[in-house]
Short mmCIF file of C-alpha atoms in Angstrom, two decimals:
data_model
loop_
_atom_site.label_atom_id
_atom_site.label_comp_id
_atom_site.label_asym_id
_atom_site.label_seq_id
_atom_site.Cartn_x
_atom_site.Cartn_y
_atom_site.Cartn_z
CA GLU J 1 81.17 104.82 115.23
CA ILE J 2 80.24 105.19 119.07
CA THR J 3 76.80 104.53 117.69
CA GLN J 4 77.23 101.90 116.29
CA LYS J 5 78.68 100.10 119.27
CA PRO J 6 75.91 100.13 121.68
CA SER J 7 73.80 98.93 118.34
CA ILE J 8 76.23 95.51 118.34
CA SER J 9 75.69 95.78 122.38
CA VAL J 10 71.74 95.33 122.15
CA GLU J 11 71.33 93.09 119.57
CA ARG J 12 73.60 90.39 121.16
CA TYR J 13 71.89 90.79 124.57
CA ARG J 14 68.32 91.26 122.92
CA TYR J 15 69.11 88.22 120.38
CA PRO J 16 71.55 85.87 122.31
CA GLN J 17 70.82 83.33 119.28
CA VAL J 18 72.74 85.93 117.17
CA GLN J 19 75.36 85.56 119.21
CA SER J 20 76.75 82.69 116.55
CA THR J 21 76.32 85.20 113.70
CA PRO J 22 77.83 88.53 113.29
CA PRO J 23 74.86 90.59 113.92
CA ASP J 24 75.84 92.97 111.40
CA ARG J 25 75.62 90.75 108.97
CA SER J 26 72.13 89.63 110.37
CA PHE J 27 70.84 92.68 109.58
#
């Protein structure tokens, strides 16, 4: 789970537009 936490943080930082949609489902 520790690896999933930073992953979401980077996805949100890299893809601010995805903030509206959960990055977990985006991929």
